[in-house]
PDB file of C-alpha atoms in Angstrom:
ATOM      1  CA  MET M 300       0.000   0.000   0.000  1.00  0.00           C
ATOM      2  CA  LEU M 301       2.240   2.826   1.272  1.00  0.00           C
ATOM      3  CA  GLU M 302       6.015   2.576   1.493  1.00  0.00           C
ATOM      4  CA  LEU M 303       8.393   5.185   2.802  1.00  0.00           C
ATOM      5  CA  VAL M 304      11.806   4.133   1.525  1.00  0.00           C
ATOM      6  CA  ASP M 305      14.968   5.617   3.065  1.00  0.00           C
ATOM      7  CA  VAL M 306      13.206   8.954   3.534  1.00  0.00           C
ATOM      8  CA  ARG M 307      15.184  11.998   4.621  1.00  0.00           C
ATOM      9  CA  CYS M 308      13.459  15.286   5.342  1.00  0.00           C
ATOM     10  CA  GLY M 309      13.400  18.207   7.733  1.00  0.00           C
ATOM     11  CA  TYR M 310      13.034  21.957   8.005  1.00  0.00           C
ATOM     12  CA  GLY M 311      15.413  24.205   6.114  1.00  0.00           C
ATOM     13  CA  ARG M 312      18.922  22.842   6.508  1.00  0.00           C
ATOM     14  CA  ALA M 313      18.005  20.845   9.617  1.00  0.00           C
ATOM     15  CA  GLU M 314      17.427  17.202   8.763  1.00  0.00           C
ATOM     16  CA  VAL M 315      14.944  15.615  11.171  1.00  0.00           C
ATOM     17  CA  ILE M 316      14.272  12.242   9.524  1.00  0.00           C
ATOM     18  CA  HIS M 317      17.426  10.295   8.694  1.00  0.00           C
ATOM     19  CA  GLY M 318      16.822   7.491   6.207  1.00  0.00           C
ATOM     20  CA  VAL M 319      13.574   6.060   7.601  1.00  0.00           C
ATOM     21  CA  SER M 320      11.749   3.181   5.884  1.00  0.00           C
ATOM     22  CA  VAL M 321       8.166   2.275   6.879  1.00  0.00           C
ATOM     23  CA  THR M 322       5.697  -0.051   5.152  1.00  0.00           C
ATOM     24  CA  VAL M 323       1.941   0.177   5.679  1.00  0.00           C
ATOM     25  CA  PRO M 324       0.307  -3.177   4.876  1.00  0.00           C
ATOM     26  CA  THR M 325      -2.650  -3.347   2.531  1.00  0.00           C
ATOM     27  CA  ASP M 326      -5.872  -3.371   4.602  1.00  0.00           C
ATOM     28  CA  GLY M 327      -3.769  -3.153   7.747  1.00  0.00           C
ATOM     29  CA  VAL M 328      -2.218  -0.766  10.257  1.00  0.00           C
ATOM     30  CA  ALA M 329       1.369   0.360  10.736  1.00  0.00           C
ATOM     31  CA  ALA M 330       2.080   2.170  14.007  1.00  0.00           C
ATOM     32  CA  VAL M 331       4.950   4.608  14.492  1.00  0.00           C
ATOM     33  CA  MET M 332       5.861   5.249  18.118  1.00  0.00           C
ATOM     34  CA  GLY M 333       8.448   7.297  19.952  1.00  0.00           C
ATOM     35  CA  HIS M 334       8.895  10.076  22.460  1.00  0.00           C
ATOM     36  CA  ASN M 335       8.096  13.723  21.781  1.00  0.00           C
ATOM     37  CA  GLY M 336      10.632  15.141  19.352  1.00  0.00           C
ATOM     38  CA  ALA M 337      11.457  11.766  17.781  1.00  0.00           C
ATOM     39  CA  GLY M 338      10.262  12.954  14.355  1.00  0.00           C
ATOM     40  CA  LYS M 339       6.922  11.179  14.144  1.00  0.00           C
ATOM     41  CA  THR M 340       4.815  14.117  12.952  1.00  0.00           C
ATOM     42  CA  THR M 341       7.565  15.210  10.562  1.00  0.00           C
ATOM     43  CA  LEU M 342       7.455  11.761   8.974  1.00  0.00           C
ATOM     44  CA  LEU M 343       3.675  11.979   8.520  1.00  0.00           C
ATOM     45  CA  ARG M 344       3.948  15.438   7.003  1.00  0.00           C
ATOM     46  CA  ALA M 345       6.379  14.040   4.443  1.00  0.00           C
ATOM     47  CA  ALA M 346       4.021  11.151   3.670  1.00  0.00           C
ATOM     48  CA  VAL M 347       1.064  13.433   3.026  1.00  0.00           C
ATOM     49  CA  GLY M 348       3.095  15.987   1.054  1.00  0.00           C
ATOM     50  CA  LEU M 349       3.121  18.892   3.512  1.00  0.00           C
ATOM     51  CA  LEU M 350       6.894  18.614   3.773  1.00  0.00           C
ATOM     52  CA  PRO M 351       9.216  17.892   0.837  1.00  0.00           C
ATOM     53  CA  VAL M 352      11.344  14.755   0.867  1.00  0.00           C
ATOM     54  CA  LYS M 353      15.049  15.552   0.457  1.00  0.00           C
ATOM     55  CA  SER M 354      15.849  11.995  -0.609  1.00  0.00           C
ATOM     56  CA  GLY M 355      14.210   8.595  -0.609  1.00  0.00           C
ATOM     57  CA  LYS M 356      10.807   7.627  -1.983  1.00  0.00           C
ATOM     58  CA  VAL M 357       7.155   7.783  -1.001  1.00  0.00           C
ATOM     59  CA  LEU M 358       5.410   4.951  -2.851  1.00  0.00           C
ATOM     60  CA  LEU M 359       1.649   4.409  -3.053  1.00  0.00           C
ATOM     61  CA  ASP M 360       0.812   1.077  -4.661  1.00  0.00           C
ATOM     62  CA  GLY M 361       4.304   1.157  -6.157  1.00  0.00           C
ATOM     63  CA  GLU M 362       3.903   4.644  -7.679  1.00  0.00           C
ATOM     64  CA  ASP M 363       6.312   7.331  -6.492  1.00  0.00           C
ATOM     65  CA  ILE M 364       4.130  10.180  -5.211  1.00  0.00           C
ATOM     66  CA  GLY M 365       6.970  12.062  -3.526  1.00  0.00           C
ATOM     67  CA  LYS M 366       6.729  15.041  -5.877  1.00  0.00           C
ATOM     68  CA  MET M 367       2.938  15.291  -5.850  1.00  0.00           C
ATOM     69  CA  ARG M 368       1.037  18.089  -4.126  1.00  0.00           C
ATOM     70  CA  PRO M 369      -1.065  17.114  -1.078  1.00  0.00           C
ATOM     71  CA  SER M 370      -4.244  17.637  -3.129  1.00  0.00           C
ATOM     72  CA  ALA M 371      -3.058  15.108  -5.717  1.00  0.00           C
ATOM     73  CA  ARG M 372      -2.306  12.595  -2.979  1.00  0.00           C
ATOM     74  CA  VAL M 373      -5.793  13.105  -1.575  1.00  0.00           C
ATOM     75  CA  LYS M 374      -7.249  12.313  -5.004  1.00  0.00           C
ATOM     76  CA  ARG M 375      -5.291   9.065  -4.937  1.00  0.00           C
ATOM     77  CA  GLY M 376      -6.949   8.100  -1.672  1.00  0.00           C
ATOM     78  CA  LEU M 377      -4.966   9.623   1.196  1.00  0.00           C
ATOM     79  CA  ALA M 378      -6.700  11.232   4.161  1.00  0.00           C
ATOM     80  CA  TYR M 379      -4.824  13.010   6.953  1.00  0.00           C
ATOM     81  CA  VAL M 380      -6.112  13.570  10.484  1.00  0.00           C
ATOM     82  CA  PRO M 381      -3.554  15.841  12.159  1.00  0.00           C
ATOM     83  CA  GLN M 382      -2.802  16.058  15.838  1.00  0.00           C
ATOM     84  CA  GLY M 383      -5.053  18.192  18.037  1.00  0.00           C
ATOM     85  CA  GLN M 384      -8.679  17.174  17.301  1.00  0.00           C
ATOM     86  CA  GLN M 385      -8.994  19.822  14.607  1.00  0.00           C
ATOM     87  CA  SER M 386     -12.408  20.981  13.444  1.00  0.00           C
ATOM     88  CA  PHE M 387     -14.230  24.075  12.225  1.00  0.00           C
ATOM     89  CA  GLY M 388     -15.132  25.350  15.677  1.00  0.00           C
ATOM     90  CA  GLN M 389     -17.829  27.838  14.633  1.00  0.00           C
ATOM     91  CA  LEU M 390     -19.669  25.231  12.538  1.00  0.00           C
ATOM     92  CA  THR M 391     -21.949  22.595  13.983  1.00  0.00           C
ATOM     93  CA  THR M 392     -21.044  18.925  13.952  1.00  0.00           C
ATOM     94  CA  ALA M 393     -23.432  18.396  11.025  1.00  0.00           C
ATOM     95  CA  GLU M 394     -21.930  21.314   9.097  1.00  0.00           C
ATOM     96  CA  ASN M 395     -18.393  19.975   9.654  1.00  0.00           C
ATOM     97  CA  LEU M 396     -19.441  16.718   8.017  1.00  0.00           C
ATOM     98  CA  GLN M 397     -21.457  18.404   5.253  1.00  0.00           C
ATOM     99  CA  VAL M 398     -18.500  20.574   4.183  1.00  0.00           C
ATOM    100  CA  VAL M 399     -16.630  17.416   3.196  1.00  0.00           C
ATOM    101  CA  ALA M 400     -19.671  15.624   1.767  1.00  0.00           C
ATOM    102  CA  ASP M 401     -20.727  18.485  -0.537  1.00  0.00           C
ATOM    103  CA  GLY M 402     -20.165  17.610  -4.181  1.00  0.00           C
ATOM    104  CA  ARG M 403     -19.851  13.876  -3.556  1.00  0.00           C
ATOM    105  CA  LYS M 404     -22.367  11.595  -5.261  1.00  0.00           C
ATOM    106  CA  ARG M 405     -22.862   9.558  -2.091  1.00  0.00           C
ATOM    107  CA  GLY M 406     -22.562  12.521   0.245  1.00  0.00           C
ATOM    108  CA  LYS M 407     -25.592  11.834   2.447  1.00  0.00           C
ATOM    109  CA  ALA M 408     -24.880   8.110   2.594  1.00  0.00           C
ATOM    110  CA  LEU M 409     -21.254   8.777   3.509  1.00  0.00           C
ATOM    111  CA  ILE M 410     -22.322  11.024   6.383  1.00  0.00           C
ATOM    112  CA  ASP M 411     -24.694   8.322   7.622  1.00  0.00           C
ATOM    113  CA  GLU M 412     -21.958   5.697   7.402  1.00  0.00           C
ATOM    114  CA  SER M 413     -19.519   7.848   9.364  1.00  0.00           C
ATOM    115  CA  LEU M 414     -22.150   8.492  12.037  1.00  0.00           C
ATOM    116  CA  ASP M 415     -22.807   4.758  12.284  1.00  0.00           C
ATOM    117  CA  LEU M 416     -19.146   4.344  13.227  1.00  0.00           C
ATOM    118  CA  PHE M 417     -19.356   7.091  15.867  1.00  0.00           C
ATOM    119  CA  PRO M 418     -23.007   7.029  17.023  1.00  0.00           C
ATOM    120  CA  ALA M 419     -22.333   9.466  19.878  1.00  0.00           C
ATOM    121  CA  LEU M 420     -22.052  12.203  17.246  1.00  0.00           C
ATOM    122  CA  ARG M 421     -25.703  11.786  16.217  1.00  0.00           C
ATOM    123  CA  GLY M 422     -26.840  13.509  19.398  1.00  0.00           C
ATOM    124  CA  LEU M 423     -24.408  16.369  18.805  1.00  0.00           C
ATOM    125  CA  LEU M 424     -25.236  17.318  15.223  1.00  0.00           C
ATOM    126  CA  THR M 425     -26.583  20.766  16.126  1.00  0.00           C
ATOM    127  CA  ARG M 426     -23.798  21.598  18.600  1.00  0.00           C
ATOM    128  CA  ARG M 427     -20.897  23.779  17.533  1.00  0.00           C
ATOM    129  CA  ALA M 428     -17.735  21.756  17.149  1.00  0.00           C
ATOM    130  CA  GLY M 429     -15.846  24.202  19.345  1.00  0.00           C
ATOM    131  CA  LEU M 430     -18.073  23.194  22.262  1.00  0.00           C
ATOM    132  CA  LEU M 431     -17.415  19.455  21.922  1.00  0.00           C
ATOM    133  CA  SER M 432     -15.093  17.572  24.244  1.00  0.00           C
ATOM    134  CA  GLY M 433     -11.652  16.542  22.988  1.00  0.00           C
ATOM    135  CA  GLY M 434     -12.816  12.984  22.453  1.00  0.00           C
ATOM    136  CA  GLN M 435     -15.906  14.100  20.547  1.00  0.00           C
ATOM    137  CA  ARG M 436     -13.829  16.397  18.316  1.00  0.00           C
ATOM    138  CA  GLN M 437     -11.438  13.534  17.588  1.00  0.00           C
ATOM    139  CA  GLN M 438     -14.313  11.285  16.555  1.00  0.00           C
ATOM    140  CA  LEU M 439     -15.600  14.107  14.364  1.00  0.00           C
ATOM    141  CA  ALA M 440     -12.185  14.569  12.746  1.00  0.00           C
ATOM    142  CA  ILE M 441     -11.938  10.872  11.877  1.00  0.00           C
ATOM    143  CA  ALA M 442     -15.549  10.723  10.687  1.00  0.00           C
ATOM    144  CA  ARG M 443     -14.918  13.728   8.446  1.00  0.00           C
ATOM    145  CA  ALA M 444     -11.830  12.074   6.950  1.00  0.00           C
ATOM    146  CA  LEU M 445     -13.746   8.880   6.251  1.00  0.00           C
ATOM    147  CA  ILE M 446     -16.293  10.801   4.158  1.00  0.00           C
ATOM    148  CA  THR M 447     -13.532  11.266   1.556  1.00  0.00           C
ATOM    149  CA  GLU M 448     -13.573   7.456   1.075  1.00  0.00           C
ATOM    150  CA  PRO M 449      -9.819   7.093   1.612  1.00  0.00           C
ATOM    151  CA  ARG M 450      -7.751   4.029   0.839  1.00  0.00           C
ATOM    152  CA  LEU M 451      -5.109   5.185   3.311  1.00  0.00           C
ATOM    153  CA  MET M 452      -5.819   7.163   6.459  1.00  0.00           C
ATOM    154  CA  ILE M 453      -2.936   8.874   8.260  1.00  0.00           C
ATOM    155  CA  LEU M 454      -3.648   9.514  11.948  1.00  0.00           C
ATOM    156  CA  ASP M 455      -1.412  11.653  14.164  1.00  0.00           C
ATOM    157  CA  GLU M 456      -1.867  10.946  17.901  1.00  0.00           C
ATOM    158  CA  PRO M 457      -5.630  10.186  17.718  1.00  0.00           C
ATOM    159  CA  THR M 458      -5.837   9.302  21.432  1.00  0.00           C
ATOM    160  CA  GLU M 459      -3.957  12.315  22.794  1.00  0.00           C
ATOM    161  CA  GLY M 460      -5.759  13.901  25.734  1.00  0.00           C
ATOM    162  CA  ILE M 461      -9.001  11.929  25.470  1.00  0.00           C
ATOM    163  CA  GLN M 462     -10.820   9.666  27.888  1.00  0.00           C
ATOM    164  CA  PRO M 463     -10.197   5.874  27.912  1.00  0.00           C
ATOM    165  CA  SER M 464     -13.724   4.990  26.743  1.00  0.00           C
ATOM    166  CA  VAL M 465     -13.248   7.040  23.561  1.00  0.00           C
ATOM    167  CA  VAL M 466      -9.757   5.578  23.057  1.00  0.00           C
ATOM    168  CA  ALA M 467     -11.330   2.109  23.072  1.00  0.00           C
ATOM    169  CA  GLU M 468     -14.027   3.198  20.606  1.00  0.00           C
ATOM    170  CA  ILE M 469     -11.482   4.680  18.191  1.00  0.00           C
ATOM    171  CA  GLU M 470      -9.390   1.498  18.413  1.00  0.00           C
ATOM    172  CA  ARG M 471     -12.415  -0.681  17.638  1.00  0.00           C
ATOM    173  CA  THR M 472     -13.319   1.529  14.686  1.00  0.00           C
ATOM    174  CA  ILE M 473      -9.815   1.355  13.196  1.00  0.00           C
ATOM    175  CA  VAL M 474      -9.638  -2.415  13.613  1.00  0.00           C
ATOM    176  CA  ASP M 475     -13.138  -2.919  12.165  1.00  0.00           C
ATOM    177  CA  LEU M 476     -12.507  -0.665   9.158  1.00  0.00           C
ATOM    178  CA  THR M 477      -9.243  -2.331   8.173  1.00  0.00           C
ATOM    179  CA  ALA M 478     -10.753  -5.792   8.701  1.00  0.00           C
ATOM    180  CA  ARG M 479     -13.490  -4.971   6.172  1.00  0.00           C
ATOM    181  CA  GLY M 480     -10.855  -4.314   3.509  1.00  0.00           C
ATOM    182  CA  GLY M 481     -10.216  -1.297   1.352  1.00  0.00           C
ATOM    183  CA  LEU M 482      -8.551   0.839   4.039  1.00  0.00           C
ATOM    184  CA  SER M 483      -5.018   0.974   5.393  1.00  0.00           C
ATOM    185  CA  VAL M 484      -3.854   3.132   8.300  1.00  0.00           C
ATOM    186  CA  LEU M 485      -0.571   4.821   9.165  1.00  0.00           C
ATOM    187  CA  LEU M 486      -0.837   5.618  12.855  1.00  0.00           C
ATOM    188  CA  VAL M 487       1.420   7.775  15.015  1.00  0.00           C
ATOM    189  CA  GLU M 488       0.717   7.044  18.640  1.00  0.00           C
ATOM    190  CA  GLN M 489       2.249   7.308  22.104  1.00  0.00           C
ATOM    191  CA  HIS M 490      -0.359   5.037  23.700  1.00  0.00           C
ATOM    192  CA  ILE M 491       1.621   1.798  23.263  1.00  0.00           C
ATOM    193  CA  GLY M 492      -1.173  -0.617  24.163  1.00  0.00           C
ATOM    194  CA  PHE M 493      -3.593   1.019  21.740  1.00  0.00           C
ATOM    195  CA  ALA M 494      -1.021   1.132  18.938  1.00  0.00           C
ATOM    196  CA  LEU M 495       0.056  -2.497  19.229  1.00  0.00           C
ATOM    197  CA  GLN M 496      -3.505  -3.814  19.510  1.00  0.00           C
ATOM    198  CA  ALA M 497      -4.429  -2.051  16.268  1.00  0.00           C
ATOM    199  CA  ALA M 498      -1.234  -2.584  14.257  1.00  0.00           C
ATOM    200  CA  GLN M 499       0.194  -5.428  12.220  1.00  0.00           C
ATOM    201  CA  ARG M 500       3.593  -3.676  12.083  1.00  0.00           C
ATOM    202  CA  TYR M 501       5.250  -1.242  14.453  1.00  0.00           C
ATOM    203  CA  TYR M 502       8.211   1.103  14.207  1.00  0.00           C
ATOM    204  CA  VAL M 503       9.942   2.967  17.035  1.00  0.00           C
ATOM    205  CA  LEU M 504      11.581   6.278  16.158  1.00  0.00           C
ATOM    206  CA  GLU M 505      14.344   7.915  18.137  1.00  0.00           C
ATOM    207  CA  SER M 506      16.022  11.117  16.949  1.00  0.00           C
ATOM    208  CA  GLY M 507      14.629  10.585  13.460  1.00  0.00           C
ATOM    209  CA  ARG M 508      15.817   6.997  13.050  1.00  0.00           C
ATOM    210  CA  VAL M 509      14.063   3.642  13.364  1.00  0.00           C
ATOM    211  CA  THR M 510      15.550   1.886  16.399  1.00  0.00           C
ATOM    212  CA  SER M 511      13.112  -1.026  16.567  1.00  0.00           C
ATOM    213  CA  GLU M 512      10.495  -2.616  14.325  1.00  0.00           C
ATOM    214  CA  GLY M 513       8.463  -5.780  14.220  1.00  0.00           C
ATOM    215  CA  ASP M 514       5.022  -7.366  14.197  1.00  0.00           C
ATOM    216  CA  GLY M 515       2.235  -5.773  16.193  1.00  0.00           C
ATOM    217  CA  GLY M 516       0.116  -7.372  18.881  1.00  0.00           C
ATOM    218  CA  ALA M 517       0.178  -7.281  22.657  1.00  0.00           C
ATOM    219  CA  GLY M 518       3.137  -9.692  22.740  1.00  0.00           C
ATOM    220  CA  SER M 519       5.374  -6.943  21.378  1.00  0.00           C
ATOM    221  CA  GLU M 520       4.721  -4.487  24.191  1.00  0.00           C
ATOM    222  CA  SER M 521       7.729  -5.433  26.314  1.00  0.00           C
ATOM    223  CA  THR M 522      10.025  -5.116  23.284  1.00  0.00           C
ATOM    224  CA  VAL M 523       8.637  -1.682  22.436  1.00  0.00           C
ATOM    225  CA  ARG M 524       8.897  -0.468  26.010  1.00  0.00           C
ATOM    226  CA  ALA M 525      12.498  -1.640  26.151  1.00  0.00           C
ATOM    227  CA  ALA M 526      13.269   0.129  22.879  1.00  0.00           C
ATOM    228  CA  MET M 527      11.739   3.305  24.282  1.00  0.00           C
ATOM    229  CA  ALA M 528      13.322   2.701  27.705  1.00  0.00           C
ATOM    230  CA  ILE M 529      10.041   3.112  29.589  1.00  0.00           C
TER     231      ILE M 529
END
């Protein structure tokens, strides 16, 4: 699905990512973990096209998309949910979803499908997004991304600062969606248990380099914690 091959990137002359390779399995999840400042968000920004790659390749289904604009990558099926539960705060929950659905042939059906995944949002459709809790805004952000019918969803810290019950719901949704087929996920996450439960492959970043990688699952938690020295 998505392959980052020996990617190097950064800001100005400062290189942050030093030859990182990550593979996202088709209809599966790859989790990238690491402490703050390890380069996780920088890597995602390179994958989605918000940051140019200095060297290496970004391959989607074998096609090098490293020179494409973010909009072109979106047309090829990428969706990006950045860190921070971002939404249009002055718009209602329904309006946040409708903005993305407008112009799509299955717009109404796509909104209904996204609400089926996050049923708590149905009771909040008339509430301004800026008044939602962090967990509710995160569900809204993911639901909005799903309306674009992505083949690859890139999630940056989806569980940051939200309550455990919502963390569990987001995990179930990710696992269910990838199990259905047609969706792969690149996940940056500090919640190790959540990441390993959802992922088939994991990567640990430290100072912009992969220091550990392997198969996901709860059995890998001790290895990941050792690699992160926690």
